Coordinates of C-alpha atoms in Angstrom, one line a residue:
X1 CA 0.0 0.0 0.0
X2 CA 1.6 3.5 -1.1
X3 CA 2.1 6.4 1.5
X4 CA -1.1 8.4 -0.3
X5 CA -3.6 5.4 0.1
X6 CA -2.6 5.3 3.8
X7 CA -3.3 9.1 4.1
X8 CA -6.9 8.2 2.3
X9 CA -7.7 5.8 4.7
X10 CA -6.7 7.6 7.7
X11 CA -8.5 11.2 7.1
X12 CA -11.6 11.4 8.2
X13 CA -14.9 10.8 7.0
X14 CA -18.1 13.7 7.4
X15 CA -18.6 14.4 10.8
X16 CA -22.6 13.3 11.5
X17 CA -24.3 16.4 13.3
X18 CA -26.8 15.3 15.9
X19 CA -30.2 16.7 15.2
X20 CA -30.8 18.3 18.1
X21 CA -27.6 20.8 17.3
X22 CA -28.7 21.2 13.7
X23 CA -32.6 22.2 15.3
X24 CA -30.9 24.9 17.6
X25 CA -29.1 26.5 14.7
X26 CA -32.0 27.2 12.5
X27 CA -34.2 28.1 15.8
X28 CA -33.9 32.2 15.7
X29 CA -33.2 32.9 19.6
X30 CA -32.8 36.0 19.4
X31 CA -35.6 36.8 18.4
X32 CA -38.1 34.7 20.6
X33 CA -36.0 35.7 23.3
X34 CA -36.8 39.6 21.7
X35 CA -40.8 39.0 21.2
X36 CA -41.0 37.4 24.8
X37 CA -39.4 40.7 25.9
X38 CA -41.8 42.4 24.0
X39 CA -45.1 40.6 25.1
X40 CA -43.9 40.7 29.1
X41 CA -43.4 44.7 28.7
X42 CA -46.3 45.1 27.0
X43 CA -48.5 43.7 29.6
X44 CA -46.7 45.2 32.2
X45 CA -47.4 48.7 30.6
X46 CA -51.2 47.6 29.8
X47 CA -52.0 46.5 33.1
X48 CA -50.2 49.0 35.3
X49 CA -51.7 52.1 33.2
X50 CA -55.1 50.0 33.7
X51 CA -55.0 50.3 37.5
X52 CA -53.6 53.8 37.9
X53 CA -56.6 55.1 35.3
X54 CA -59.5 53.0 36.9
X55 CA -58.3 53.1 40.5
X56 CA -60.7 54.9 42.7
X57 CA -59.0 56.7 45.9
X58 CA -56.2 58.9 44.7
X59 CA -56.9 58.9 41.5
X60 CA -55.1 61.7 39.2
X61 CA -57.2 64.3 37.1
X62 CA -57.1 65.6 34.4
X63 CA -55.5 68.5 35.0
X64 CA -52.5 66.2 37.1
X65 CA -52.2 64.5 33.7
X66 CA -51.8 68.2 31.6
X67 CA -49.6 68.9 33.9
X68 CA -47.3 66.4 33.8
X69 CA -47.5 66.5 30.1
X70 CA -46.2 69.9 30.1
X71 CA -43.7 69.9 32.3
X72 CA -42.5 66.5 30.3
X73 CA -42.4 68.8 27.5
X74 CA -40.3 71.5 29.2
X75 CA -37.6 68.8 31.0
X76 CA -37.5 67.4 27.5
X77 CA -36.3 70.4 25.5
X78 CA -33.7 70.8 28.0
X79 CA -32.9 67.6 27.6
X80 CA -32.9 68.0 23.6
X81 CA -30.4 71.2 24.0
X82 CA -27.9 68.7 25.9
X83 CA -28.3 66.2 23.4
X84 CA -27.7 68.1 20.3
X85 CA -24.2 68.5 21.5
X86 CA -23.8 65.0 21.7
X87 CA -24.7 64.4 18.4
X88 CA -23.1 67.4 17.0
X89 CA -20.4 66.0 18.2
X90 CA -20.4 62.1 17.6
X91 CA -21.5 63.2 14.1
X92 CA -18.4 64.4 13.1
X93 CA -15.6 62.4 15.3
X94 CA -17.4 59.4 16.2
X95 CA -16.8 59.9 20.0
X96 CA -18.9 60.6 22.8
X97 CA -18.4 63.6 24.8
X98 CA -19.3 62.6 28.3
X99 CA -17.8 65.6 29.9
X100 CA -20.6 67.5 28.2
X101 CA -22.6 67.6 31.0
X102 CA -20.5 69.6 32.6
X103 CA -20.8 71.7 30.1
X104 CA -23.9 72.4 30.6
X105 CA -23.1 73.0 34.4
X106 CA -20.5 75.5 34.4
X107 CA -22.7 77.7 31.8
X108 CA -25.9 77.4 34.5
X109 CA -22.9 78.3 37.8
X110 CA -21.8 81.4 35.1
X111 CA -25.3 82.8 34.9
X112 CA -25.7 82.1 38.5
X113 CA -23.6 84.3 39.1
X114 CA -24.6 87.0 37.0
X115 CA -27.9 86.8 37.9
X116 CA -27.0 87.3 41.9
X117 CA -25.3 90.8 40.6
X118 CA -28.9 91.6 38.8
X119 CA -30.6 90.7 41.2
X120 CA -28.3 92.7 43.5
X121 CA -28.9 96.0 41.1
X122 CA -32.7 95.2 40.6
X123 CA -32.3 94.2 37.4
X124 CA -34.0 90.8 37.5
X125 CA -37.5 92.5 38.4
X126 CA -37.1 95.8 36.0
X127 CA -36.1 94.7 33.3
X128 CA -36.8 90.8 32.7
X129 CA -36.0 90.3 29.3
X130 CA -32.9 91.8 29.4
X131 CA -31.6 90.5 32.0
X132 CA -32.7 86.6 30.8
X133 CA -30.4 87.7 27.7
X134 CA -27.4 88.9 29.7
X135 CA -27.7 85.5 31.6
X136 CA -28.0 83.8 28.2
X137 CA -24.7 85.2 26.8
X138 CA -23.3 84.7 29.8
X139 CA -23.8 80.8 30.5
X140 CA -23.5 80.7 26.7
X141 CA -19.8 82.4 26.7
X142 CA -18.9 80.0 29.6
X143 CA -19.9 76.8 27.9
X144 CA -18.5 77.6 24.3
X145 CA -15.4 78.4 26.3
X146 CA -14.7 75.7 28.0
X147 CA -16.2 73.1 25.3
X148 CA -13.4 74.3 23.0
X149 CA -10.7 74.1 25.7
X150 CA -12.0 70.5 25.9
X151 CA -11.2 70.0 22.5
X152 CA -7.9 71.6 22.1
X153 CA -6.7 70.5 25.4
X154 CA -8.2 66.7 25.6
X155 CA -9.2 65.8 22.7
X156 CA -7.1 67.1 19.6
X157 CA -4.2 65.2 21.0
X158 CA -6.1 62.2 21.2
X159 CA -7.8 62.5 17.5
X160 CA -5.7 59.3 16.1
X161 CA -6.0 57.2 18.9
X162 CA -7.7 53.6 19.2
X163 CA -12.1 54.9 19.9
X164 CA -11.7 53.3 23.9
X165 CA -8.6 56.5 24.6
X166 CA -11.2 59.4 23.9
X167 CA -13.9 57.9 26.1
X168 CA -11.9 57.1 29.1
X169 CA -10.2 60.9 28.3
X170 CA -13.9 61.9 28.4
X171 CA -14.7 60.4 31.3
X172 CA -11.8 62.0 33.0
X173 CA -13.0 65.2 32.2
X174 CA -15.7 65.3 33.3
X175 CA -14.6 64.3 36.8
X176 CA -12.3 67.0 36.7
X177 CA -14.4 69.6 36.0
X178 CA -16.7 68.2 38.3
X179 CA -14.2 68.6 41.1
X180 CA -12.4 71.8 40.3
X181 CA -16.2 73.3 40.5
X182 CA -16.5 71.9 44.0
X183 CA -13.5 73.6 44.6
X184 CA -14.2 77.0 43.5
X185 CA -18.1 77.5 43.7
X186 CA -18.8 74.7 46.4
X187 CA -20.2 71.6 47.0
X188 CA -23.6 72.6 48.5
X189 CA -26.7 73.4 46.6
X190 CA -27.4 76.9 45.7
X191 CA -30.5 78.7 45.2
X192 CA -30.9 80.3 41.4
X193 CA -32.6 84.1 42.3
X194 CA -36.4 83.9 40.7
X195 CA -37.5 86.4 38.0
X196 CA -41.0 88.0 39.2
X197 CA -42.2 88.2 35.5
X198 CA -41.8 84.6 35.4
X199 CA -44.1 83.6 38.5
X200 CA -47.4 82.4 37.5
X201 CA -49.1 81.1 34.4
X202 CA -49.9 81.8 31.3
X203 CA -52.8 80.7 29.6
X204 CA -52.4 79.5 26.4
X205 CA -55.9 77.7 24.1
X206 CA -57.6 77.8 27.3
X207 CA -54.2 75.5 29.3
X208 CA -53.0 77.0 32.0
X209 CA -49.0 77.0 31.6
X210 CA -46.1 77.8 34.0
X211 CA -44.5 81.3 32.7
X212 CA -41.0 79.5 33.8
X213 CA -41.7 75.8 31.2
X214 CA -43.3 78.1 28.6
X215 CA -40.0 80.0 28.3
X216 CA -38.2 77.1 28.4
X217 CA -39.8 75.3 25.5
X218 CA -40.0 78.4 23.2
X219 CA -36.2 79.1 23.8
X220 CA -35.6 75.0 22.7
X221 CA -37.5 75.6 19.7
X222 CA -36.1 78.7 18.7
X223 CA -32.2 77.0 19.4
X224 CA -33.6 74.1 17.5
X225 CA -35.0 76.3 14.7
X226 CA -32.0 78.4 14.6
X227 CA -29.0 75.2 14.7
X228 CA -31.1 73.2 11.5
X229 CA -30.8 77.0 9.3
X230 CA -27.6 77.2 10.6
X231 CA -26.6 73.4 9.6
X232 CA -28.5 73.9 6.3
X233 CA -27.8 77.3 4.9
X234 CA -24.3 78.7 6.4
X235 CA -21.2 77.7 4.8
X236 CA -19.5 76.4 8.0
X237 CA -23.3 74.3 8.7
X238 CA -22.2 73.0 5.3
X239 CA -18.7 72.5 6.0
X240 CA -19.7 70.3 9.2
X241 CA -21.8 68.0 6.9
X242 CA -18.6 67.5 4.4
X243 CA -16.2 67.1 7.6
X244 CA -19.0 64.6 9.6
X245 CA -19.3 62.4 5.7
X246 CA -15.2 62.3 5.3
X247 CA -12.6 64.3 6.9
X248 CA -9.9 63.5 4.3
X249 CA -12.0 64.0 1.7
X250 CA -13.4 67.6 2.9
X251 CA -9.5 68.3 4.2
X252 CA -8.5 67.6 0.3
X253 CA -11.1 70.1 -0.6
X254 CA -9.9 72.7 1.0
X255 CA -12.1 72.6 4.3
X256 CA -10.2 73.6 7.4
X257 CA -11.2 70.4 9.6
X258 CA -9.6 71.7 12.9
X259 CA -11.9 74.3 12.8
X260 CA -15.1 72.8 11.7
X261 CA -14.4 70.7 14.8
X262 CA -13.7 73.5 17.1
X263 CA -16.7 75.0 15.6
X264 CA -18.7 71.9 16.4
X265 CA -17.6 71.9 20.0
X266 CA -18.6 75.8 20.4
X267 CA -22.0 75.2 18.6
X268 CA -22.6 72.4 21.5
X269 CA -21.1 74.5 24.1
X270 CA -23.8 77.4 23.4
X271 CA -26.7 74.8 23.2
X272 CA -25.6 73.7 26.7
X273 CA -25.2 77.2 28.0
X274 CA -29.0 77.9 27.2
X275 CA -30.2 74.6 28.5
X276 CA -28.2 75.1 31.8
X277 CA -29.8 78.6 32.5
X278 CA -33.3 76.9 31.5
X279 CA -33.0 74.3 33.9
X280 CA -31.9 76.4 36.7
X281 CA -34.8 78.3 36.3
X282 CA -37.1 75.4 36.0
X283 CA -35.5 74.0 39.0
X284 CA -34.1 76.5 40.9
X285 CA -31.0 75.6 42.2
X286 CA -27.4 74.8 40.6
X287 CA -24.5 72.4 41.9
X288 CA -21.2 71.2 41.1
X289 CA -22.6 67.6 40.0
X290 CA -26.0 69.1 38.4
X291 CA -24.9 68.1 35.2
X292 CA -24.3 64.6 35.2
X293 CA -27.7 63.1 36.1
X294 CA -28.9 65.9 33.0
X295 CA -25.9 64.5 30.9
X296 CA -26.5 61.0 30.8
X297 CA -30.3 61.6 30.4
X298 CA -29.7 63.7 27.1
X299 CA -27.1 60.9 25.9
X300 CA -29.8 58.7 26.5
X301 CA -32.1 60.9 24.2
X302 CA -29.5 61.4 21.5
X303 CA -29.2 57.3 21.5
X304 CA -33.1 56.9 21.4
X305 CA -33.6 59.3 18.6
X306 CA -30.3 58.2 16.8
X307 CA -27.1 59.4 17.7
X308 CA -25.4 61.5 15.1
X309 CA -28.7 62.6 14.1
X310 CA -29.7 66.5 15.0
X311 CA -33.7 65.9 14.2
X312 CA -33.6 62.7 16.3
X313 CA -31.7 64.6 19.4
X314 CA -34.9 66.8 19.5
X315 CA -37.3 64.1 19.5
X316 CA -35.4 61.4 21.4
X317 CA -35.3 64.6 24.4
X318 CA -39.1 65.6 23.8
X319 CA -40.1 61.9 24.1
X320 CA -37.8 61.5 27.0
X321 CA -39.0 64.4 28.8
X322 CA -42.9 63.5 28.7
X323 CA -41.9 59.5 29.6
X324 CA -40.0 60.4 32.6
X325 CA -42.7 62.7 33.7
X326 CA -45.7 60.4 32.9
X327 CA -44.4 57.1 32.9
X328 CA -44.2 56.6 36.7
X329 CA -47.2 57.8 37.9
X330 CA -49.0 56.5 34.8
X331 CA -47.3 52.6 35.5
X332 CA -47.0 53.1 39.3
X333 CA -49.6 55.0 40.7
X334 CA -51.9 52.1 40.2
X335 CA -50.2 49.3 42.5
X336 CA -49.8 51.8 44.9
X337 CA -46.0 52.4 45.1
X338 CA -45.4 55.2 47.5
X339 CA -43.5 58.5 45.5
X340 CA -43.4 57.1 41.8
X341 CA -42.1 60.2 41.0
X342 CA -38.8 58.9 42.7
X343 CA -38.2 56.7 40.2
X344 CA -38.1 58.9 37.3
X345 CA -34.6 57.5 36.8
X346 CA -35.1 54.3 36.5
X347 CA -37.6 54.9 33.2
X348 CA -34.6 56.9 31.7
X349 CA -32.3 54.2 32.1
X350 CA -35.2 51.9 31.6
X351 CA -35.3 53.2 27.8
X352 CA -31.7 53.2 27.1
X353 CA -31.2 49.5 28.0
X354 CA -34.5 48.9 25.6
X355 CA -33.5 50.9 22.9
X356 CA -30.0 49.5 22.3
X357 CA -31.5 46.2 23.0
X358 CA -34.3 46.7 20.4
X359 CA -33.4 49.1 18.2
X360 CA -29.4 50.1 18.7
X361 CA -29.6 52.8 15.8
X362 CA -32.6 55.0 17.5
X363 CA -35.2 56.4 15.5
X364 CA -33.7 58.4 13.1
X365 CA -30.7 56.0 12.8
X366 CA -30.9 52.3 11.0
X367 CA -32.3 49.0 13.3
X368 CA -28.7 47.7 13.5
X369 CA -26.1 48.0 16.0
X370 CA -23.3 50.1 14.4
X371 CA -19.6 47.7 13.5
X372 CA -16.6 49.8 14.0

């Protein structure tokens, strides 16, 4: 017998699968594992709405329910101003900006300020509007100030290096400025002085509004309104596009990318500068770690509408906003779990484990999870 009739005889023959392993290949687990998912939260929502809207002692009206729509609408376009930076952001460099929260806090402590030295003069109760647009360029000029320093300090360096360095960089920043505003403004809460024009309600079709949420929500939709015309029609919105589709290919055209980026980070810096005055307003108060709660709610909304996507920032924080204020009473309320409104969290974070476990894109974005 030759050498290559030996080496026939000893390879060996087709391996026979056992049934059972060729069943649980073709069986799509994912999936049932997915629809399961789908029918146990589905019932959950069905029922727990069912008993808060039937129930007979403590039972919310309709003008609870308005309310909490509204000021769901209000929290959300703050929440839709944090997130556009995100997205701004991502859009262009792939990377998520976690330190943007903070952002958004030191242009809320910059206004604080300012508004303390109104309200000092008598400003704040004379003249109302012009003093809500000194503490707008204000907490504007402080976020756009120290958004670019984030970029030309942390991140530029950092531009070639492997996705994970930016994030933990990221994440380091934020902690820092985190700290070093404990350590000049303090770590207790501080009280935001109130604007008497902004007591009250205004009616609007015959719905009672706060003066404060109103403001709030006009001022979202006039930033949103103003950064689409800006992304659309200016030359540097247009520039952004080119840099966010291909960098070398917009550098080769003779687009300056550093500063479409820098531009991109000053553009988020003055979106989180408004949001942080609006939400101390709403809320009253400011403090060193007031934006990272906020933060990670607007990344959430920037993932649920699609991240990268400026329309989808808007409506992921809208959708947010009226969900975290309706969802616990509206799911809670009915089995009788004392404060729902204390776990408000929870449906945030609720949402942004469902999303990228349903739908990783968002929205606006594709159904599949992105491969980098």
């Amino acid at each position: 017998m030759t050498q290559t009739e030996q080496r026939e005889d000893e390879s060996p023959g087709p391996v026979t699968r056992s049934r059972t392993a060729v069943l649980a290949e073709r069986i799509p687990i994912r999936r049932i594992v997915l629809v399961t998912l789908s029918i146990l939260i589905t019932a959950g929502v069905l029922l727990g709405s069912w008993k808060t809207l039937t129930m007979t002692e403590g039972r919310i009206s309709a003008a609870g329910w308005r309310d909490f729509l509204v000021f769901g609408v209000a929290l959300g376009s703050i929440y839709a101003l944090i997130a556009l930076g995100y997205s701004l952001v991502y859009g262009i460099l792939l990377m998520i900006n976690f330190a943007h929260g903070e952002v958004f806090m030191m242009g809320a402590f910059a206004s604080y300020y300012v508004a303390q030295s109104l309200e000092s003069a008598g400003l704040l109760d004379s003249s109302p509007i012009l003093s809500i647009l000194i503490l707008l360029v204000a907490a504007t000029t402080a976020s756009m100030a120290v958004a670019v320093l984030l970029e030309r300090v942390a991140y530029r360096p950092l531009r070639n290096a492997p996705r994970l360095v930016p994030l933990i960089t990221a994440i380091g920043a934020s902690l820092f400025l985190q700290y070093t505003a404990a350590s000049f403004f303090g770590s207790d809460s501080k009280g935001y002085p109130s604007i008497a024009a902004l007591e009250g309600t205004w009616t609007i079709l015959g719905v009672p509004i706060g003066k404060t949420l109103l403001v709030a929500i006009v001022t979202a939709v006039v930033m949103m309104v103003g950064l689409t015309q800006f992304i659309s029609r200016t030359t540097m919105g247009k520039a952004m596009r080119a840099v966010a589709e291909d960098k070398e290919i917009a550098s080769l055209m003779g687009i300056n990318v550093n500063r479409v980026i820098v531009t991109t980070f000053g553009v988020g810096g003055i979106l989180a500068g408004v949001a942080g005055v609006m939400f101390a307003l709403v809320f009253g108060l400011v403090q060193y770690n007031m934006g990272f709660v906020p933060g990670i709610k607007a990344f959430t909304a920037a993932v649920l509408g699609g991240i990268g996507s400026v329309t989808g920032a808007a409506i992921g924080g809208l959708i947010l906003g009226v969900v975290e204020s309706v969802a616990p009473f509206l799911l809670l309320a009915g089995i009788h779990v004392p404060a729902p409104n204390q776990l408000r969290d929870v449906v945030a974070f609720s949402i942004l484990v469902l999303v990228l476990i349903f739908r990783p894109g968002g929205i606006m974005g594709s159904g599949d999870p992105e491969r980098g």
